[in-house]
XYZ file of C-alpha atoms in Angstrom:
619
model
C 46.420 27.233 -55.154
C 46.626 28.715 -51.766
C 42.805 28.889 -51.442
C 42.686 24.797 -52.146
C 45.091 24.092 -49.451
C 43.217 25.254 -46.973
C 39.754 24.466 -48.283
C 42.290 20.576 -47.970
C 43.651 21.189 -44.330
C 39.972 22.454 -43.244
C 38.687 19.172 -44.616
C 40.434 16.952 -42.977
C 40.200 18.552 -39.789
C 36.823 18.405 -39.626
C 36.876 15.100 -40.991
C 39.082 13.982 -37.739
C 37.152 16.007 -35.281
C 34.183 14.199 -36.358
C 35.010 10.590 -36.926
C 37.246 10.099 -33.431
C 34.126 11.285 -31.472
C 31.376 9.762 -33.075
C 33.299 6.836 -33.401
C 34.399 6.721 -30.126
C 30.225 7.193 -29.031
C 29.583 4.530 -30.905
C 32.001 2.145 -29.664
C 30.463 3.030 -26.172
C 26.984 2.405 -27.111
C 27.761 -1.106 -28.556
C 29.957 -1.886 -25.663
C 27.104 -0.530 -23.355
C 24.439 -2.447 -25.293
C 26.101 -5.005 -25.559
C 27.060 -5.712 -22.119
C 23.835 -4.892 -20.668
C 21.905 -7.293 -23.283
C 23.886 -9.899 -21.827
C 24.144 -9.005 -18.487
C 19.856 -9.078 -18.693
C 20.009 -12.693 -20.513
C 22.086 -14.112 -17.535
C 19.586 -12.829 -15.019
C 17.218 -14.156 -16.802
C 18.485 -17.678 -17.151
C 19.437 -17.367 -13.911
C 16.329 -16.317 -12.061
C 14.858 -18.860 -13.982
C 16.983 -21.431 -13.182
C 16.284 -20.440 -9.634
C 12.751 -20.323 -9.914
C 12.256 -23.852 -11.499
C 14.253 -25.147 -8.604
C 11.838 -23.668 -6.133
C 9.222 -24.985 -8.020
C 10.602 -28.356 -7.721
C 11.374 -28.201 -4.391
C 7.699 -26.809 -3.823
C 6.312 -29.615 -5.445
C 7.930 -32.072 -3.339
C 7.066 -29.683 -0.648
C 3.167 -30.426 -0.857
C 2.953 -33.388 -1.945
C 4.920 -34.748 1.311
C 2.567 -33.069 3.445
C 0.018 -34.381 1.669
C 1.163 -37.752 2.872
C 2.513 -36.489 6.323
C -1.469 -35.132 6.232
C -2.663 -39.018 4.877
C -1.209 -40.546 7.531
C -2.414 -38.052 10.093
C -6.136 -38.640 8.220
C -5.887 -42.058 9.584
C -4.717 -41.692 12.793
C -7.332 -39.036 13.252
C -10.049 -41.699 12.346
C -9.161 -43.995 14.675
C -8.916 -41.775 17.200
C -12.468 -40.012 16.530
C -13.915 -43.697 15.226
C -17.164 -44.258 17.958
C -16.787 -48.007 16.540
C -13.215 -48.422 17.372
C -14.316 -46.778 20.697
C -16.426 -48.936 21.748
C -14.549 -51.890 20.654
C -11.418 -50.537 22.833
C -13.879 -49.459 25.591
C -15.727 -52.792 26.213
C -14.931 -54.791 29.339
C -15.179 -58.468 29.450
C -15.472 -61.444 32.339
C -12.863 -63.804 30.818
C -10.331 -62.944 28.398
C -11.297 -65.243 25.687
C -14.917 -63.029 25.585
C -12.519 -60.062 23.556
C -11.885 -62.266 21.010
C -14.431 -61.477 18.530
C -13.897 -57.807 19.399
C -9.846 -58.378 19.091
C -10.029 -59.425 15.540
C -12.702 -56.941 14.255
C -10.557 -54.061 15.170
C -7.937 -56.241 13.540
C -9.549 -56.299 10.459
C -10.391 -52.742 10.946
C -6.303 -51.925 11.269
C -5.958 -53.890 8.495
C -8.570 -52.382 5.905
C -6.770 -48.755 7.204
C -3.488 -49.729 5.781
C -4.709 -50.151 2.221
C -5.048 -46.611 1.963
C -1.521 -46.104 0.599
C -2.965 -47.666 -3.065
C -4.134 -44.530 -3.506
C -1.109 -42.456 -3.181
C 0.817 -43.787 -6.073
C 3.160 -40.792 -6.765
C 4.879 -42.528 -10.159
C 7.286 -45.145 -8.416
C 6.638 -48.944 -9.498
C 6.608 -50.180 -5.673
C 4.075 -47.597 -4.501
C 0.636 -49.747 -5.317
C 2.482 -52.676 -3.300
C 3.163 -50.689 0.146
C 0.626 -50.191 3.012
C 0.727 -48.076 5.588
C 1.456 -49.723 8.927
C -1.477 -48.821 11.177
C -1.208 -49.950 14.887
C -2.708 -49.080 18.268
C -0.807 -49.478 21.203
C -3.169 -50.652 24.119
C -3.126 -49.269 27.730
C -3.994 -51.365 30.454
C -7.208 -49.239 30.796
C -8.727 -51.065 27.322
C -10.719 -54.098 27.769
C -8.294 -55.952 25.142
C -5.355 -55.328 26.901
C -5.160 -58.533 28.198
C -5.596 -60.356 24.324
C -3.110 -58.389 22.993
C 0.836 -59.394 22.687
C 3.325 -58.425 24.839
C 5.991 -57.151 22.497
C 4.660 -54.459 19.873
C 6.011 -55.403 16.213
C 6.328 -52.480 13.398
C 3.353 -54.147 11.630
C -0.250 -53.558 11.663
C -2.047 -54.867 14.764
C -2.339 -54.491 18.134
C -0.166 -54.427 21.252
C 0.570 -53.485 24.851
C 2.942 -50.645 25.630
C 5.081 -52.493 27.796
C 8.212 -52.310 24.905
C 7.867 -49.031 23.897
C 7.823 -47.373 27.648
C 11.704 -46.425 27.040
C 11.128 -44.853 23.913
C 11.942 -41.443 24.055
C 8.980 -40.451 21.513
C 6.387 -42.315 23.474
C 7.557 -40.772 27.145
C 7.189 -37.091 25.268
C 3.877 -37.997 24.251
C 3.026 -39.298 27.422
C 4.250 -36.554 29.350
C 1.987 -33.931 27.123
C 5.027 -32.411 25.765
C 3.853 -33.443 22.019
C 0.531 -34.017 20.681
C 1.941 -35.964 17.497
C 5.467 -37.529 17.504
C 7.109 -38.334 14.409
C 10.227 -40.260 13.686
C 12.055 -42.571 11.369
C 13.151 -46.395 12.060
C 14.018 -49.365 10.323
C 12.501 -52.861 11.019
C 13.532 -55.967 11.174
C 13.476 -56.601 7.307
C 15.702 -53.341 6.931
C 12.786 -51.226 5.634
C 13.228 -48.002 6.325
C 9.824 -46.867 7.840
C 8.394 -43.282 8.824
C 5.950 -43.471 11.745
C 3.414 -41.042 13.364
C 2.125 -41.254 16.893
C -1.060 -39.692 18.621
C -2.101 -40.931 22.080
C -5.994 -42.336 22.391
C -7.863 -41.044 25.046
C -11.292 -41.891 25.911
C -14.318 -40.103 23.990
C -16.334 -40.561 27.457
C -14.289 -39.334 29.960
C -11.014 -38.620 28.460
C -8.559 -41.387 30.280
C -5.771 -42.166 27.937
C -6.483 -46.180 26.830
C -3.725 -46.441 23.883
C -1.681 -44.976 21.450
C -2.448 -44.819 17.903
C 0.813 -45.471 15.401
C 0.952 -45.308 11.751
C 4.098 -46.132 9.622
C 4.350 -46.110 5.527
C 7.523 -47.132 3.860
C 10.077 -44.119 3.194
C 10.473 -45.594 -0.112
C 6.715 -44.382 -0.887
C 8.123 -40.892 -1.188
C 10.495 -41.659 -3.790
C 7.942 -41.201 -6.496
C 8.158 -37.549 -5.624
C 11.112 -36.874 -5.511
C 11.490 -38.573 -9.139
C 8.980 -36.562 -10.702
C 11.028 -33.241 -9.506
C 14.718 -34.046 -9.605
C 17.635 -31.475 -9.556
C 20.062 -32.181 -12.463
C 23.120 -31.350 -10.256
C 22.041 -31.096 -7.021
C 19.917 -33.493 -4.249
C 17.204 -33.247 -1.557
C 17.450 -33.805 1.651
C 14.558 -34.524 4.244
C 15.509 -34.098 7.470
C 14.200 -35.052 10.911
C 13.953 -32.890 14.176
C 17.620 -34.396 15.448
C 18.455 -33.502 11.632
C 19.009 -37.406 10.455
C 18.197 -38.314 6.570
C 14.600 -39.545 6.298
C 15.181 -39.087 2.393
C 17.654 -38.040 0.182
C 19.132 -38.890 -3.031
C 22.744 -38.791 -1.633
C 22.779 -39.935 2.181
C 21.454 -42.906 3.370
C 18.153 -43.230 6.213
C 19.204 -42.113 9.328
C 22.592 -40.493 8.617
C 23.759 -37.777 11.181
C 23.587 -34.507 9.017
C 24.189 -31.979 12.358
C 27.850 -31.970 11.667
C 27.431 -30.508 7.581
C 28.201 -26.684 8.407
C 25.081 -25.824 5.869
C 23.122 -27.853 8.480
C 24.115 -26.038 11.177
C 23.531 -22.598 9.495
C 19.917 -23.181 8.896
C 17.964 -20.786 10.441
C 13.962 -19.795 10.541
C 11.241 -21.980 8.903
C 12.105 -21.362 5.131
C 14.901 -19.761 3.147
C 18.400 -20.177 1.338
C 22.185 -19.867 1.666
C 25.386 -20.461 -0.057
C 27.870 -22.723 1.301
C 30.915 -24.736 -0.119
C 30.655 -28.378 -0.677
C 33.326 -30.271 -1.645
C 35.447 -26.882 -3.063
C 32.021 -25.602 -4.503
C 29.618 -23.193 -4.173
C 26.297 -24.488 -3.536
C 22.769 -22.624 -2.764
C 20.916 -24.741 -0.164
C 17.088 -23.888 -0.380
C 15.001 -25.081 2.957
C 11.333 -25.056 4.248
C 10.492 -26.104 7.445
C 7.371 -29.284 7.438
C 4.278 -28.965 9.653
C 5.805 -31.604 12.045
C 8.948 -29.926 12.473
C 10.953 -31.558 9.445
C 13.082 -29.544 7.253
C 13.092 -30.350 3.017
C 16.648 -29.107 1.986
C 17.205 -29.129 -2.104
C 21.026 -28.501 -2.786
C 22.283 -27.049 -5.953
C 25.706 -26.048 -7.130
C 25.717 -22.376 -8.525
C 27.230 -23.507 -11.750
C 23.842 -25.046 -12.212
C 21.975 -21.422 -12.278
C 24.870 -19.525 -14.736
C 25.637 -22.572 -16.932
C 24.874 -20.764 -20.223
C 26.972 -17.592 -18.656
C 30.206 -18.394 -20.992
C 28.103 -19.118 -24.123
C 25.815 -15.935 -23.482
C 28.703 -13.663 -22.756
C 30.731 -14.997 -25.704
C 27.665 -14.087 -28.364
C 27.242 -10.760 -27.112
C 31.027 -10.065 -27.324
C 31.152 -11.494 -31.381
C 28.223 -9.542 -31.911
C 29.390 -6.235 -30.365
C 32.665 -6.568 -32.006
C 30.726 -7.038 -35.829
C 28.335 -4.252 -34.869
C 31.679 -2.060 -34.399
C 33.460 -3.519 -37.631
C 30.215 -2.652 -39.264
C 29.896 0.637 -37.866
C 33.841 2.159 -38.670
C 33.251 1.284 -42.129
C 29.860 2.949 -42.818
C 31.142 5.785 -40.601
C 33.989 6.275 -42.382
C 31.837 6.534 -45.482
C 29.737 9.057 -44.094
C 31.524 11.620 -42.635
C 34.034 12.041 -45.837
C 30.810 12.485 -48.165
C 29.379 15.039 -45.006
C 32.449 16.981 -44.263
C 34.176 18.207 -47.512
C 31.322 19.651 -48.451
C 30.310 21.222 -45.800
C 33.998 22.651 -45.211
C 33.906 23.889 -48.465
C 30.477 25.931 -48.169
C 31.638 27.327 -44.776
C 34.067 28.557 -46.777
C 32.170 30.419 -49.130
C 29.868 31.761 -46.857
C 33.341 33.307 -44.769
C 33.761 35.973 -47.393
C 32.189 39.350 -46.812
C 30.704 39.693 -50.201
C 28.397 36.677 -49.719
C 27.364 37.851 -45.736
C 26.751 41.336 -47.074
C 24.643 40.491 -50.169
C 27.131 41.709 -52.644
C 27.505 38.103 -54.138
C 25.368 34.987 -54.658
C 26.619 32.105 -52.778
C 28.379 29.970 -55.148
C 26.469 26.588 -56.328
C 27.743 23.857 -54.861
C 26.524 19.899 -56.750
C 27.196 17.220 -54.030
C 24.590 14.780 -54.297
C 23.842 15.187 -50.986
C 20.266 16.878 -50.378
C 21.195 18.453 -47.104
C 24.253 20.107 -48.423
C 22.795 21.268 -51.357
C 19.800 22.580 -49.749
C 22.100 24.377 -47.651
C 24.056 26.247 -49.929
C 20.956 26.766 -51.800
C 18.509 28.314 -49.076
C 21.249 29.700 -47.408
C 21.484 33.350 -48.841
C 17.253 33.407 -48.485
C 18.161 32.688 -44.532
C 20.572 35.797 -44.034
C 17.482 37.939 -45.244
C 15.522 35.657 -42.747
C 17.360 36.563 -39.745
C 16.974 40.416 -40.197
C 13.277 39.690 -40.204
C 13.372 37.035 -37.254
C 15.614 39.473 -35.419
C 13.007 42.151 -35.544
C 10.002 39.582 -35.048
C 11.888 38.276 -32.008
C 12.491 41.804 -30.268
C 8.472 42.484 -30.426
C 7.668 38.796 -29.295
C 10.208 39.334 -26.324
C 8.015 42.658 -25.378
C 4.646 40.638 -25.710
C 6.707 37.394 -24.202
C 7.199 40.077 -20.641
C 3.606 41.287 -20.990
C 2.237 37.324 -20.805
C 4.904 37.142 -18.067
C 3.406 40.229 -16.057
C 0.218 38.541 -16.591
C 1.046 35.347 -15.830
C 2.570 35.974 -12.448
C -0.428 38.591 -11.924
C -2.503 35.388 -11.765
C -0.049 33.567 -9.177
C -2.539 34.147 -6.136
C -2.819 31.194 -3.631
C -5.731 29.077 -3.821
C -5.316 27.801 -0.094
C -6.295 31.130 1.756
C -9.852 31.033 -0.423
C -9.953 26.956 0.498
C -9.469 28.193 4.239
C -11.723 30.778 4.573
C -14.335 28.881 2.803
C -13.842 26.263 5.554
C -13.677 28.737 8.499
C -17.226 30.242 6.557
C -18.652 26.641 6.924
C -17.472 25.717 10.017
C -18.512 29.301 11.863
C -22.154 29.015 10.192
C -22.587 25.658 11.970
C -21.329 26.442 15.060
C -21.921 29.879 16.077
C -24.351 32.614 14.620
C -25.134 34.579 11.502
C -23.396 37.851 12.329
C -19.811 36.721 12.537
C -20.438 34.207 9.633
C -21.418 37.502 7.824
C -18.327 39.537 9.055
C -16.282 37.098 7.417
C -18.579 37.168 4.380
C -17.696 40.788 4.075
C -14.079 40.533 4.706
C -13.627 38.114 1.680
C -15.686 40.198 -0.358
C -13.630 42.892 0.174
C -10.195 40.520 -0.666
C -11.812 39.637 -3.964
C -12.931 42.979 -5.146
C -9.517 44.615 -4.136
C -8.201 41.786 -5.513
C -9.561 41.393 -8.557
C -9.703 44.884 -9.637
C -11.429 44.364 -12.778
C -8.090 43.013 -14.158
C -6.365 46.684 -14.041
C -2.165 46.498 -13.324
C -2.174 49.517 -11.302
C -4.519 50.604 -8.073
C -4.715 53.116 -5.601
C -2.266 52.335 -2.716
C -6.050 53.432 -0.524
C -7.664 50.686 -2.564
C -4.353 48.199 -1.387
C -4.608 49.054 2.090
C -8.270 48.491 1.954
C -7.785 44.631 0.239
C -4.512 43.911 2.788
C -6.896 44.880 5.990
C -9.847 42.792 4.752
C -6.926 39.842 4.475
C -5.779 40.248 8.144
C -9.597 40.665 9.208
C -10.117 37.331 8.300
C -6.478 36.039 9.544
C -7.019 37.314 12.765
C -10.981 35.216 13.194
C -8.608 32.343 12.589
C -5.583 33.236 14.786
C -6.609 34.537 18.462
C -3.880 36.538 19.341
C -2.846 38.616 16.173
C -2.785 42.421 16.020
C -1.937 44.792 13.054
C -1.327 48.096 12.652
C -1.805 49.991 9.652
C 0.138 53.186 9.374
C -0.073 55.530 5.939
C 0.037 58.714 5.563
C -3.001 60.246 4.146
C -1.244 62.580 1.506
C 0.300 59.048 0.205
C -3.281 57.028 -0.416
C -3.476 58.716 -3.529
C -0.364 56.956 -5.064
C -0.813 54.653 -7.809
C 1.244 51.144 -7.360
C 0.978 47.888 -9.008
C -1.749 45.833 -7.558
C -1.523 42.944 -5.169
C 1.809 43.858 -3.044
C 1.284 43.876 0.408
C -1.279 40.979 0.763
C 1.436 38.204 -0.199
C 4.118 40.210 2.129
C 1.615 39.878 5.004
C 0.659 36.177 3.868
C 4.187 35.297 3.874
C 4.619 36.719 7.708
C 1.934 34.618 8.597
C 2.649 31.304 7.228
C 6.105 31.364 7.935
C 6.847 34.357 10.705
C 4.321 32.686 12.825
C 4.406 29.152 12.244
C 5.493 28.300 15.803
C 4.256 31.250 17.367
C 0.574 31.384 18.423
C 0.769 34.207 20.693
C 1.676 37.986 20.919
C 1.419 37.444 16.852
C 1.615 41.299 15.863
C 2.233 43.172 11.552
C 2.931 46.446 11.187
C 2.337 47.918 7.762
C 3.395 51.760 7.009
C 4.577 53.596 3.752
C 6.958 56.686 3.364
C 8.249 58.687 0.453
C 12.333 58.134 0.497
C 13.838 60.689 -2.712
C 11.213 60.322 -4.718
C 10.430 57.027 -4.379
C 7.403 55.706 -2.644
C 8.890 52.748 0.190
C 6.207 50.146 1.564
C 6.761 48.378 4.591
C 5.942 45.375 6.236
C 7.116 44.549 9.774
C 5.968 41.288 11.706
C 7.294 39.976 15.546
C 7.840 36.327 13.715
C 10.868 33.805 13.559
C 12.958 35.858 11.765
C 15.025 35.794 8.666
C 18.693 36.237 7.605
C 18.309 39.762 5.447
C 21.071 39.461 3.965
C 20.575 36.188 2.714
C 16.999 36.954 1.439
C 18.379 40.103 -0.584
C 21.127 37.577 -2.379
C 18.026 35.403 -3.114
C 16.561 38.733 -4.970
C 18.749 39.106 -6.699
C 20.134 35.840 -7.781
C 16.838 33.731 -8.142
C 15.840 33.736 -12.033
C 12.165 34.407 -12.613
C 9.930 30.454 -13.122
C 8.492 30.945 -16.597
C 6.932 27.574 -16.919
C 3.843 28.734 -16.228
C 2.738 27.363 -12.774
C 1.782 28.680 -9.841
C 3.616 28.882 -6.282
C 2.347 29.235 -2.993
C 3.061 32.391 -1.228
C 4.679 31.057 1.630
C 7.462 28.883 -0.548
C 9.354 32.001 -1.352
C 7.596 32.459 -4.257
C 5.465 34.827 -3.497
C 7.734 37.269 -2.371
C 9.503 36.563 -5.784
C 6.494 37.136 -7.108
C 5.931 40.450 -5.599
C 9.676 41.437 -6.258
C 9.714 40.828 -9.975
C 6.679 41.925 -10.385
C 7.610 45.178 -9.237
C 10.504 45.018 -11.528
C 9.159 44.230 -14.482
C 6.642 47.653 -14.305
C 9.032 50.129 -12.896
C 12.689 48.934 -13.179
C 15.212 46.512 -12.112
C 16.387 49.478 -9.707
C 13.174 48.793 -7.840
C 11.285 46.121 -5.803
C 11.641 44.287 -2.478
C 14.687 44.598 0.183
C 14.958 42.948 3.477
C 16.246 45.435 6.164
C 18.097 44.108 9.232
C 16.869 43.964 12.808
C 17.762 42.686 15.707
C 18.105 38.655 16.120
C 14.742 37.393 17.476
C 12.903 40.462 16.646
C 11.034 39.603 13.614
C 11.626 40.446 9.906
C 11.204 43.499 7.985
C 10.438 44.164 4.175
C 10.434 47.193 2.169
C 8.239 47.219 -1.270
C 10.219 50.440 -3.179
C 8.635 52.286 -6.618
C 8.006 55.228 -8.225
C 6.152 57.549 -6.465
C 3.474 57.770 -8.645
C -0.051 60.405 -8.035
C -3.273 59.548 -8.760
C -3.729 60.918 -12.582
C -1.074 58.778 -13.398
C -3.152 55.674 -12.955
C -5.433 57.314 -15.708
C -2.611 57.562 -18.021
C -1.249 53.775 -17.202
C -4.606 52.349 -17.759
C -5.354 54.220 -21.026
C -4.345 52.072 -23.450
C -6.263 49.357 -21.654
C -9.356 50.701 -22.276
């Protein structure tokens, strides 16, 4: 009875352990998923609420220059026209001699203005406006004298004696524009848009008129029908900021005072103002002639389907989760009284130690049952793995050894490749074949026929070849090779003091490029055999380095490092390690601030016939 109670009280603390978590997880998820799926569809029907406006608003964009660029089409014809030239250019005896003349470049004017039937834009008055083309005669022009005295806004022609006040015809006058543009009405109340270019003489330049062409603003409307904002209007706006167009003002109406007016700044863009206790984004783009196109939008246009999308996701997250507690629910009971009742089965020492079968267990659930079935077969498993997995850790270190064996940086055979190349081209064959030598020697040293171990002679031999070849490439650097000769005999692990001297190199020398001076030497300290390497470099915080000996784990994933990123020291160090001892390797030994650094390789002292019995299994 006492056995089912707590087989019971297990149960259902499992059961709790699991469910609040998991649940809990779950709830997150949905809550994350959910929330992010709807944060993404409101972006989305956002940005592309945003992007269809500028679409619109591009689309009225060109296709009012293209009529800005119609009307500039004709001026440019009659100003470039050698008929209309010579028709303007011809002098005559007695006035009524122009007459013929007058009324051809009349009918010319006239034939001009019929251009507008071609720029029907969708709007049922279009096909019935004409442009209003007019030149405005100097006194220069031989038909100054037939034409009126007062200019009309209607095709024809005219003397400039009425339009000398106007402020766009002085500027143009003066040079200060090229092409004025502005916005008038007439006499009929049409609200007209007129471009002005001044006429100067194709033979010697004089300036004999001015050439004016007007078109209804109404002939624009087409446009802005064809791209309208649901919630929002355009604006098009002059130089002095008054309406030439818009949906909401009317022609002419001061805009400077509307504060998103005032904040426009550059050529093109958008802000967000307040209108009216709303939020509004006002996009703008600045015409060739100096006009601005505003199209105004409230913000509730771009996140109208915010609420709906928001209130889906939240429904469906909160089904997902109603959905989810009852399945889990169902789950983890069927999962965790089983299992709490085969842990405790396999908690008695009979069953761990063999003595007793692990009872059968039916729960009609596979796992489970596969479980408690394989589960005795696994004990006897894990003797066996635990014995497979001590020899695999011994081959594991050999790959290791191996594998940071091979570490060697390619940049120093990239180099001296380079220096080979570059010596042979400019200088002659015997120093190109001093270097040749010196990497030969680095690679046979080097190599050494894939042995672990070499003579420390053999080391010495490789690590001079190295700094032969360092010191063709840096001027000023000496080294001095100290060992005694009752030590060259030792056996140590191959490739130790070439990455020590690399390292002094790259990064005891990197802003030094004078005086540069290694010292290598090698001792016997208690029975140990203690390398040394001492360069006049930067300088390095021994201390420091020792903690990073110790502390930095070895990389086992199986790429190499560069010598000079502290890796190759780490290299060397473990190296060591791995061969002789964790008691062994490098140490950095202090010396005075600015003198340099100083590192100490230590090992078994080992004598030559050792290296026969290292290498004997190899072989």
């Amino acid at each position: 009875m006492a056995i089912r109670i707590r087989k019971h009280s297990g149960s259902s603390g499992l059961l709790s352990r699991l469910s609040l978590p998991i649940f809990a997880l779950i709830v997150t998820f949905i809550a994350l998923f959910a929330a992010a799926a709807s944060y993404i569809l409101i972006r989305v029907q956002s940005d592309h609420s945003v992007k269809m406006a500028e679409q619109s608003m591009k689309f009225v964009y060109r296709n009012i220059e293209y009529q800005f660029d119609t009307m500039n089409n004709v001026a440019a014809f009659v100003l470039s026209n050698q008929s209309i030239e010579n028709l303007l250019m011809n002098t005559y005896q007695e006035p009524y001699e122009a007459a013929d003349d007058y009324y051809t470049l009349q009918t010319n004017l006239q034939n001009l203005s019929l251009l507008s039937l071609l720029n029907d834009f969708g709007s049922g008055n279009i096909a019935q406006q004409s442009y209003v083309v007019s030149v405005v005669l100097e006194p220069e022009s031989g038909l100054y004298a037939m034409a009126p005295d007062h200019f009309y806004p209607t095709t024809g022609i005219f003397k400039n004696g009425d339009l000398q006040n106007q402020a766009w015809f002085q500027s143009l006058s003066s040079g200060k524009q090229q092409n004025a543009w502005w916005g008038q009405k007439t006499d009929s109340s049409a609200s007209m848009i007129y471009s002005a270019r001044k006429k100067a003489s194709l033979k010697d330049g004089r300036s004999i008129g001015t050439v004016i062409v007007g078109a209804d603003s109404r002939s624009m409307k087409g446009v802005f029908d064809n791209a309208p904002l649901d919630q929002g209007f355009h604006l098009l706006l002059d130089e002095n900021n008054r309406v030439i167009y818009s949906e909401r003002f009317d022609f002419l109406a001061d805009t400077s005072q509307l504060p998103y007016v005032q904040h426009l700044t550059g050529t093109k863009g958008s802000l967000e103002t307040k209108i009216d206790g709303e939020t509004y984004r006002v996009m703008f783009e600045t015409l060739k002639n100096g006009w601005k196109l505003l199209a105004v939008a409230p913000n509730s246009h771009f996140s109208r389907y915010t609420f709906a999308i928001s209130a889906i996701g939240a429904a469906t997250a909160a089904a997902a989760l109603l959905i989810a507690g009852i399945w889990l629910r169902r789950i983890v009971v069927r999962v965790t009284v089983p299992i709490t009742r085969l842990v405790t089965a396999i908690q008695r020492p009979e069953v761990v130690e063999f003595k007793e079968p692990l009872p059968t267990q039916r729960t009609g659930i596979y796992e489970v049952d596969e479980l408690n079935q394989k589960f005795a077969a696994m004990l006897v498993t894990i003797h066996r793995l635990i014995e497979k997995s001590f020899t695999e850790e011994i081959e594991r270190r050999q790959l290791q050894l191996e594998l940071l064996h091979a570490q060697i940086n390619p940049h120093f055979l990239y180099n001296t490749l380079d220096l080979i190349n570059c010596r042979a081209i400019l200088i002659g064959d015997r120093e190109t074949s001093q270097i040749v030598r010196s990497l030969a020697s680095v690679f046979r040293y080097g190599l050494n026929r894939g042995h672990t171990w070499i003579l420390l002679e053999e080391e010495i031999k490789q690590v001079e070849a190295y700094l032969h070849i360092q010191k063709m490439m840096i001027d000023d650097l000496t080294f001095d090779i100290q060992i005694p000769s009752e030590l060259l005999s030792a056996t140590i692990v191959h490739l130790i003091l070439q990455p020590l001297a690399e390292n002094a190199i790259i990064h005891g020398f990197a802003e030094r490029k004078s005086g540069c001076r290694i010292a290598i030497s090698a001792r016997l300290e208690l029975g140990d055999l203690v390398l040394k390497v001492d360069d006049n470099g930067l300088g390095c915080d021994a201390d420091q380095m020792n903690r990073n000996l110790r502390q930095q784990p070895v990389r086992e994933d199986g790429l190499s490092h560069e010598a000079g990123s502290g890796y190759g020291t780490m290299n060397v160090h473990r190296r060591v390690q791995l061969h002789n001892g964790d008691g062994y390797g490098l140490r950095y030994v202090k010396v005075a601030e600015g003198m340099g650094t100083s590192v100490e390789v230590v090992m078994p002292f080992r004598p030559e016939r050792a290296l026969a019995r290292k290498e004997a299994p190899l072989v």
